[in-house]
Tab-separated table of C-alpha atoms and ligand atoms in Angstrom:
chain	number	residue	atom	x	y	z
A	6	MET	CA	82.922	270.777	186.380
A	7	TYR	CA	81.032	274.326	188.119
A	8	VAL	CA	76.674	273.805	187.617
A	9	VAL	CA	74.765	276.921	187.079
A	10	THR	CA	71.442	276.740	187.585
A	11	GLY	CA	68.665	279.759	186.577
A	12	ALA	CA	71.907	280.454	183.869
A	13	THR	CA	69.602	282.600	181.228
A	14	GLY	CA	68.756	285.326	184.794
A	15	ASN	CA	69.777	287.736	186.399
A	16	THR	CA	72.035	286.249	188.690
A	17	GLY	CA	73.537	282.845	186.925
A	18	ARG	CA	73.984	283.940	183.539
A	19	VAL	CA	76.404	286.665	185.024
A	20	VAL	CA	78.607	283.834	187.246
A	21	ALA	CA	78.089	281.640	184.896
A	22	GLU	CA	79.759	283.988	182.097
A	23	THR	CA	82.764	284.513	183.697
A	24	LEU	CA	83.261	281.049	184.660
A	25	LEU	CA	83.852	280.590	180.691
A	26	ALA	CA	85.604	283.841	180.869
A	27	LYS	CA	88.173	282.091	183.815
A	28	GLY	CA	88.191	278.818	181.363
A	29	LYS	CA	86.453	277.162	183.591
A	30	LYS	CA	83.893	273.998	182.997
A	31	VAL	CA	80.583	274.545	182.897
A	32	ARG	CA	77.321	273.166	182.648
A	33	VAL	CA	74.286	275.644	182.316
A	34	ILE	CA	70.914	274.712	183.246
A	35	GLY	CA	67.385	276.108	181.749
A	36	ARG	CA	64.879	275.710	180.152
A	37	ASN	CA	65.075	276.616	176.790
A	38	THR	CA	67.306	275.550	174.162
A	39	GLY	CA	67.460	278.637	172.356
A	40	ASN	CA	67.844	281.112	176.298
A	41	LEU	CA	71.474	278.783	176.952
A	42	GLN	CA	72.880	279.483	173.223
A	43	SER	CA	75.017	281.684	173.755
A	44	LEU	CA	76.489	280.033	176.625
A	45	VAL	CA	76.512	276.749	174.237
A	46	ASP	CA	78.762	279.234	172.002
A	47	LYS	CA	80.655	280.411	175.093
A	48	GLY	CA	81.671	275.948	175.610
A	49	ALA	CA	79.669	275.809	178.360
A	50	GLU	CA	77.665	273.050	178.814
A	51	ALA	CA	73.406	272.978	178.371
A	52	ILE	CA	71.138	270.672	180.792
A	53	VAL	CA	67.314	271.850	179.172
A	54	GLY	CA	65.387	271.107	182.084
A	55	SER	CA	62.907	272.068	185.223
A	56	VAL	CA	65.178	272.548	189.019
A	57	ALA	CA	61.636	270.926	190.652
A	58	ASP	CA	62.688	267.455	188.604
A	59	SER	CA	65.448	265.436	191.162
A	60	SER	CA	66.792	262.748	188.484
A	61	THR	CA	67.154	265.949	185.857
A	62	MET	CA	68.728	267.834	188.972
A	63	LEU	CA	70.888	264.404	189.507
A	64	HIS	CA	72.403	263.893	185.654
A	65	ALA	CA	73.467	267.938	186.249
A	66	PHE	CA	75.257	267.941	188.774
A	67	GLN	CA	77.122	264.485	188.404
A	68	GLY	CA	80.727	265.285	188.346
A	69	ALA	CA	80.416	268.751	190.153
A	70	GLN	CA	82.608	270.539	192.432
A	71	ALA	CA	80.588	273.735	193.062
A	72	VAL	CA	77.114	273.783	192.735
A	73	TYR	CA	75.232	277.188	192.228
A	74	ALA	CA	72.124	276.976	193.056
A	75	LEU	CA	68.961	279.291	192.570
A	76	VAL	CA	65.052	278.737	193.383
A	77	PRO	CA	63.486	280.359	189.808
A	78	PRO	CA	60.546	282.412	190.475
A	79	ASN	CA	57.657	280.250	189.177
A	80	TYR	CA	54.387	282.868	189.110
A	81	ALA	CA	51.829	281.110	187.857
A	82	THR	CA	52.369	277.962	190.012
A	83	GLU	CA	49.072	277.875	192.133
A	84	ASN	CA	51.561	276.331	195.719
A	85	PHE	CA	54.299	278.642	194.987
A	86	ARG	CA	56.233	277.272	198.403
A	87	ALA	CA	55.652	274.319	197.802
A	88	TYR	CA	56.895	274.565	194.609
A	89	GLN	CA	60.077	276.783	196.160
A	90	ASN	CA	60.229	272.547	198.845
A	91	GLU	CA	60.153	270.784	195.251
A	92	VAL	CA	63.351	273.143	193.809
A	93	GLY	CA	65.515	272.724	196.829
A	94	SER	CA	64.100	269.044	197.363
A	95	ALA	CA	64.641	268.384	194.051
A	96	TYR	CA	68.557	270.019	194.827
A	97	SER	CA	69.638	268.612	198.211
A	98	SER	CA	69.164	265.364	196.500
A	99	ALA	CA	70.961	265.569	193.992
A	100	ILE	CA	73.811	267.299	195.681
A	101	ARG	CA	73.772	264.224	198.336
A	102	GLN	CA	73.766	261.317	195.955
A	103	ALA	CA	76.295	263.565	193.094
A	104	GLY	CA	79.126	264.300	195.875
A	105	VAL	CA	79.405	267.198	195.258
A	106	PRO	CA	81.720	269.086	197.673
A	107	PHE	CA	80.647	273.139	197.613
A	108	VAL	CA	77.516	275.249	197.512
A	109	VAL	CA	76.866	278.843	197.088
A	110	ASN	CA	73.032	279.429	198.265
A	111	LEU	CA	71.391	282.467	195.920
A	112	SER	CA	69.263	282.826	199.559
A	113	SER	CA	67.756	286.879	200.007
A	114	VAL	CA	67.970	289.010	203.859
A	115	GLY	CA	65.115	288.137	206.394
A	116	ALA	CA	65.344	284.608	205.674
A	117	HIS	CA	65.525	283.629	208.980
A	118	LEU	CA	62.201	284.115	208.949
A	119	SER	CA	59.828	281.246	208.889
A	120	GLN	CA	56.668	282.418	208.541
A	121	GLY	CA	55.377	286.030	206.762
A	122	ALA	CA	57.828	286.845	205.140
A	123	GLY	CA	56.159	284.897	201.256
A	124	PRO	CA	58.748	283.814	198.903
A	125	ILE	CA	61.302	285.010	201.820
A	126	SER	CA	59.522	282.202	204.002
A	127	GLY	CA	60.376	279.695	200.888
A	128	LEU	CA	63.463	280.533	200.574
A	129	TYR	CA	64.357	279.147	205.073
A	130	ASP	CA	62.700	276.087	203.948
A	131	VAL	CA	65.100	275.250	200.870
A	132	GLU	CA	68.435	276.569	203.950
A	133	GLN	CA	67.194	274.553	206.032
A	134	GLN	CA	66.445	271.739	203.196
A	135	LEU	CA	70.496	272.331	202.453
A	136	ASN	CA	71.747	272.066	205.686
A	137	GLN	CA	70.174	268.863	206.575
A	138	LEU	CA	73.509	267.709	204.351
A	139	HIS	CA	76.486	265.827	206.159
A	140	GLY	CA	79.957	267.359	204.524
A	141	VAL	CA	78.679	269.351	202.464
A	142	ASN	CA	79.957	274.009	202.632
A	143	ILE	CA	77.322	275.293	201.481
A	144	VAL	CA	77.111	279.619	201.466
A	145	HIS	CA	73.532	281.139	202.017
A	146	LEU	CA	73.406	284.349	200.074
A	147	ARG	CA	71.267	286.176	201.736
A	148	ALA	CA	70.964	289.938	199.025
A	149	GLY	CA	68.541	292.428	199.742
A	150	PHE	CA	66.115	293.837	197.333
A	151	PHE	CA	67.420	293.396	193.961
A	152	MET	CA	67.710	297.217	191.704
A	153	GLU	CA	66.212	295.500	189.244
A	154	ASN	CA	62.495	294.573	190.147
A	155	LEU	CA	62.508	298.249	189.474
A	156	SER	CA	62.250	297.468	185.784
A	157	PHE	CA	58.864	296.383	187.340
A	158	SER	CA	57.492	299.306	186.989
A	159	LEU	CA	58.691	299.986	183.909
A	160	ASP	CA	55.761	300.382	182.096
A	161	LEU	CA	53.930	301.663	184.551
A	162	ILE	CA	56.539	305.057	184.442
A	163	ARG	CA	55.162	305.588	180.993
A	164	ASN	CA	51.906	304.691	181.039
A	165	GLN	CA	51.112	306.849	183.933
A	166	ASN	CA	53.961	309.068	184.840
A	167	ILE	CA	54.307	307.539	188.588
A	168	ASN	CA	56.408	304.689	190.368
A	169	GLY	CA	54.224	302.441	193.175
A	170	SER	CA	54.146	300.038	195.643
A	171	PRO	CA	52.386	298.618	198.479
A	172	LEU	CA	55.738	299.456	199.923
A	173	ARG	CA	56.712	303.089	202.280
A	174	PRO	CA	57.700	305.535	200.725
A	175	ASP	CA	60.620	306.267	203.901
A	176	LEU	CA	61.643	303.034	204.347
A	177	PRO	CA	64.474	302.091	204.153
A	178	ILE	CA	66.144	299.126	202.095
A	179	PRO	CA	69.475	297.623	201.377
A	180	MET	CA	68.775	297.382	196.593
A	181	ILE	CA	71.279	295.386	195.300
A	182	ALA	CA	72.221	295.572	192.102
A	183	THR	CA	71.895	291.497	190.783
A	184	ARG	CA	75.744	291.761	188.614
A	185	ASP	CA	77.088	292.553	192.076
A	186	ILE	CA	75.953	289.174	193.925
A	187	ALA	CA	76.804	286.886	191.384
A	188	GLN	CA	80.285	288.926	191.592
A	189	VAL	CA	80.394	287.262	195.554
A	190	ALA	CA	79.230	284.204	193.949
A	191	THR	CA	82.096	283.658	191.438
A	192	GLN	CA	84.391	285.267	193.916
A	193	LEU	CA	83.498	281.460	196.648
A	194	LEU	CA	82.993	279.256	193.781
A	195	LEU	CA	86.193	280.337	192.209
A	196	SER	CA	88.512	280.232	195.951
A	197	MET	CA	86.150	277.278	197.615
A	198	ASP	CA	87.210	278.793	200.187
A	199	PHE	CA	84.475	277.763	202.926
A	200	SER	CA	83.323	275.375	205.019
A	201	GLY	CA	80.577	274.171	206.601
A	202	HIS	CA	77.116	275.994	206.262
A	203	SER	CA	76.837	279.763	206.937
A	204	THR	CA	74.844	282.292	205.614
A	205	ARG	CA	76.362	285.515	203.904
A	206	GLU	CA	74.439	289.093	203.341
A	207	LEU	CA	75.401	291.832	200.747
A	208	LEU	CA	73.030	295.173	201.072
A	209	GLY	CA	73.491	296.540	197.966
A	210	GLN	CA	76.141	300.267	198.062
A	211	ARG	CA	73.913	301.967	200.793
A	212	ASP	CA	70.527	301.960	202.239
A	213	ILE	CA	67.342	303.617	200.288
A	214	SER	CA	64.012	303.779	199.844
A	215	MET	CA	61.250	303.464	196.903
A	216	ARG	CA	61.535	307.667	197.028
A	217	GLU	CA	64.299	307.685	196.568
A	218	ALA	CA	64.846	305.248	193.757
A	219	THR	CA	61.546	307.033	192.270
A	220	ARG	CA	64.091	310.660	192.308
A	221	ILE	CA	66.608	309.081	191.066
A	222	ILE	CA	64.789	307.740	187.877
A	223	GLY	CA	62.767	310.525	187.806
A	224	LYS	CA	65.766	312.495	186.976
A	225	ALA	CA	68.119	309.300	184.301
A	226	ILE	CA	64.735	309.342	182.842
A	227	GLY	CA	64.377	312.485	182.179
A	228	LYS	CA	61.039	312.748	184.505
A	229	ASP	CA	61.844	315.095	187.864
A	230	GLN	CA	58.255	315.784	188.369
A	231	LEU	CA	57.785	311.886	189.178
A	232	ALA	CA	56.659	310.311	192.301
A	233	TYR	CA	56.203	307.819	193.688
A	234	VAL	CA	52.521	306.339	195.542
A	235	GLN	CA	52.196	303.492	198.020
A	236	PHE	CA	49.655	300.637	196.958
A	237	SER	CA	47.517	298.893	198.963
A	238	TYR	CA	48.201	296.133	199.489
A	239	GLU	CA	44.927	294.732	197.537
A	240	GLN	CA	45.211	296.836	195.006
A	241	ALA	CA	48.775	295.114	194.198
A	242	GLU	CA	47.490	291.568	194.452
A	243	GLN	CA	44.477	292.991	191.808
A	244	THR	CA	47.192	293.807	189.315
A	245	MET	CA	49.627	291.144	189.816
A	246	MET	CA	46.569	288.796	189.204
A	247	ALA	CA	45.384	290.851	186.420
A	248	MET	CA	49.564	290.476	184.990
A	249	GLY	CA	48.461	286.516	184.885
A	250	LEU	CA	50.482	285.735	188.500
A	251	SER	CA	48.105	283.437	190.212
A	252	GLN	CA	46.440	284.149	193.804
A	253	ASP	CA	48.518	282.192	195.552
A	254	VAL	CA	52.589	283.724	194.069
A	255	ALA	CA	50.253	287.373	194.300
A	256	ARG	CA	49.682	286.577	197.875
A	257	SER	CA	52.499	284.906	198.777
A	258	LEU	CA	54.143	288.759	197.171
A	259	SER	CA	52.378	291.686	198.705
A	260	GLU	CA	53.159	289.173	202.065
A	261	MET	CA	56.179	289.953	201.409
A	262	ASP	CA	55.814	293.720	201.359
A	263	ARG	CA	54.215	293.987	204.599
A	264	ALA	CA	56.774	292.371	206.540
A	265	LEU	CA	58.996	295.313	204.703
A	266	ASN	CA	56.876	297.370	205.392
A	267	GLU	CA	57.095	295.637	209.638
A	268	GLU	CA	60.809	296.080	209.079
A	269	ARG	CA	60.528	291.874	210.192
A	270	VAL	CA	62.340	292.193	206.558
A	271	ARG	CA	65.269	292.732	207.944
A	272	PRO	CA	69.332	292.125	207.620
A	273	LEU	CA	70.526	290.608	210.670
A	274	GLU	CA	74.208	292.086	210.042
A	275	GLU	CA	75.550	296.375	211.076
A	276	ARG	CA	76.100	297.210	207.632
A	277	THR	CA	79.927	296.901	207.164
A	278	ALA	CA	82.543	296.550	203.683
A	279	ALA	CA	81.934	292.792	203.119
A	280	ASN	CA	78.087	293.017	203.495
A	281	THR	CA	78.573	295.990	200.991
A	282	THR	CA	78.403	296.232	197.601
A	283	PRO	CA	79.959	298.486	194.331
A	284	THR	CA	77.170	299.204	192.242
A	285	SER	CA	74.805	302.751	193.002
A	286	PHE	CA	70.736	302.599	192.543
A	287	GLU	CA	72.462	306.327	190.260
A	288	GLN	CA	74.899	303.430	187.808
A	289	PHE	CA	71.820	301.203	187.886
A	290	ALA	CA	69.798	303.651	186.948
A	291	ASP	CA	71.487	304.405	183.940
A	292	SER	CA	71.242	301.388	182.960
A	293	PHE	CA	67.117	301.111	183.940
A	294	ALA	CA	67.155	304.670	181.575
A	295	ALA	CA	68.716	302.896	178.606
A	296	VAL	CA	66.640	300.199	178.299
A	297	TYR	CA	62.949	302.811	178.987
A	298	ARG	CA	64.728	305.000	176.068
A	299	GLY	CA	65.269	302.394	173.862
A	300	GLN	CA	61.061	300.704	174.747
A	301	GLU	CA	60.457	304.557	173.782
A	302	GLY	CA	62.047	304.350	170.616
A	303	ALA	CA	60.507	300.577	169.332
A	304	LYS	CA	57.575	302.291	170.406
A	305	ALA	CA	58.317	305.561	167.763
A	306	THR	CA	59.850	303.249	165.501
A	307	GLY	CA	57.364	300.492	165.461
A	308	VAL	CA	59.565	297.938	165.579
B	411	NAP	N1	64.243	290.112	193.180
B	411	NAP	C1	64.262	290.200	194.138
B	411	NAP	O1	64.166	290.666	194.856
B	411	NAP	C2	65.355	289.301	195.419
B	411	NAP	C3	66.290	289.745	196.975
B	411	NAP	C4	66.512	288.521	196.886
B	411	NAP	C5	66.762	286.731	196.755
B	411	NAP	N2	65.872	286.536	195.800
B	411	NAP	C6	65.937	285.605	195.366
B	411	NAP	O2	67.166	285.320	193.850
B	411	NAP	C7	66.369	284.296	193.122
B	411	NAP	C8	65.806	285.241	191.609
B	411	NAP	O3	67.466	284.772	191.207
B	411	NAP	P1	68.065	285.683	189.605
B	411	NAP	O4	66.998	286.847	189.927
B	411	NAP	O5	69.022	284.503	189.302
B	411	NAP	O6	67.172	284.526	188.733
B	411	NAP	P2	65.961	285.197	187.279
B	411	NAP	O7	66.979	286.136	186.611
B	411	NAP	O8	64.675	284.986	188.165
B	411	NAP	O9	66.441	283.862	186.416
B	411	NAP	C9	66.229	282.500	186.249
B	411	NAP	C10	66.268	281.353	185.486
B	411	NAP	O10	65.711	280.422	185.950
B	411	NAP	C11	65.588	279.637	184.403
B	411	NAP	N3	64.313	278.550	185.083
B	411	NAP	C12	62.632	279.380	185.636
B	411	NAP	N4	62.074	278.526	185.670
B	411	NAP	C13	62.961	277.396	185.908
B	411	NAP	C14	62.480	276.268	186.083
B	411	NAP	N5	61.649	274.987	186.481
B	411	NAP	N6	64.097	274.891	185.862
B	411	NAP	C15	65.024	275.313	185.320
B	411	NAP	N7	65.142	277.154	184.863
B	411	NAP	C16	63.934	277.255	184.807
B	411	NAP	C17	65.041	281.251	183.500
B	411	NAP	O11	64.691	280.718	182.736
B	411	NAP	P3	64.698	279.895	181.250
B	411	NAP	O12	63.151	280.808	181.038
B	411	NAP	O13	65.150	279.934	180.212
B	411	NAP	O14	64.358	278.975	181.620
B	411	NAP	C18	65.472	282.302	184.567
B	411	NAP	O15	66.255	283.034	183.704
B	411	NAP	C19	65.087	284.124	193.143
B	411	NAP	O16	64.941	282.571	194.243
B	411	NAP	C20	64.301	285.631	194.469
B	411	NAP	O17	63.587	284.900	195.951
B	411	NAP	C21	65.812	287.344	194.865
């Protein structure tokens, strides 16, 4: 039995679907029955509840040989780090009590930083919580910046003809497609060939700056002149709060951007074949463009 948390999200859905396609028994966790239904249709057992709830996690992890663990974002919480610790604690106590032998934990590049890296320092806490578990084999996948983060700019690009964030335009960032993370996670879950506690960085196909990413997206959507604008941290926090994020989450994300800009959040490993993954930013831009055009089409037809 495999258990997949965040099973309706970027990485979890691909992990769950791949395991199901290989005929494995899979339990999927989410908050919403409807969102899990397509996985149930493919043979998964659904557990509906919160990953912050330790008794639900104990129920979910019973009899599992391996768990794919991640801390889903919670944009509304008044204390993001406390929330991340709550989820980490629910996972570690359930893993211990259920006697789960293998865990693949989604973490982040920079999770060696106990302070000053926003949500990434919360993932440091979660790694530490899991590392308290003796006799459990755990890999922390320290993934780079998700290419899918660029999807948060869809409205900005459409409405203002710019892309922007507080990140430096010229900063090389290891950007990764979430499906590549899922592929590595699934391989590890299937092979269970890791032991003890280890970290593994996943750095995407190449490092790419926001200026270059914006140029590639601009080309893919037919806006060759699309420019990248670096916002101030304050501006970005105000925008995030206007979009409904709590003040603490906005502050935390801004702290992470600062840590990236100051190159405190950066890979610890040299780039190698082992931490490089196949999907290029150009490939991601094609799927970004399909979503962008789909939304334009829907707008034009009033759907
Ligand atoms: N963004 C980046 O650049 C980056 C880089 C490195 C690491 N990370 C880490 O990656 C993780 C996110 O991974 P992801 O993108 O695969 O996840 P995701 O797409 O954000 O999906 C998480 C899923 O979890 C479910 N969920 C949300 N809150 C829940 C709760 N309280 N209890 C149970 N389920 C809940 C949601 O589904 P329902 O709505 O159906 O419940 C959602 O689809 C985070 O820990 C993040 O810090 C992100």
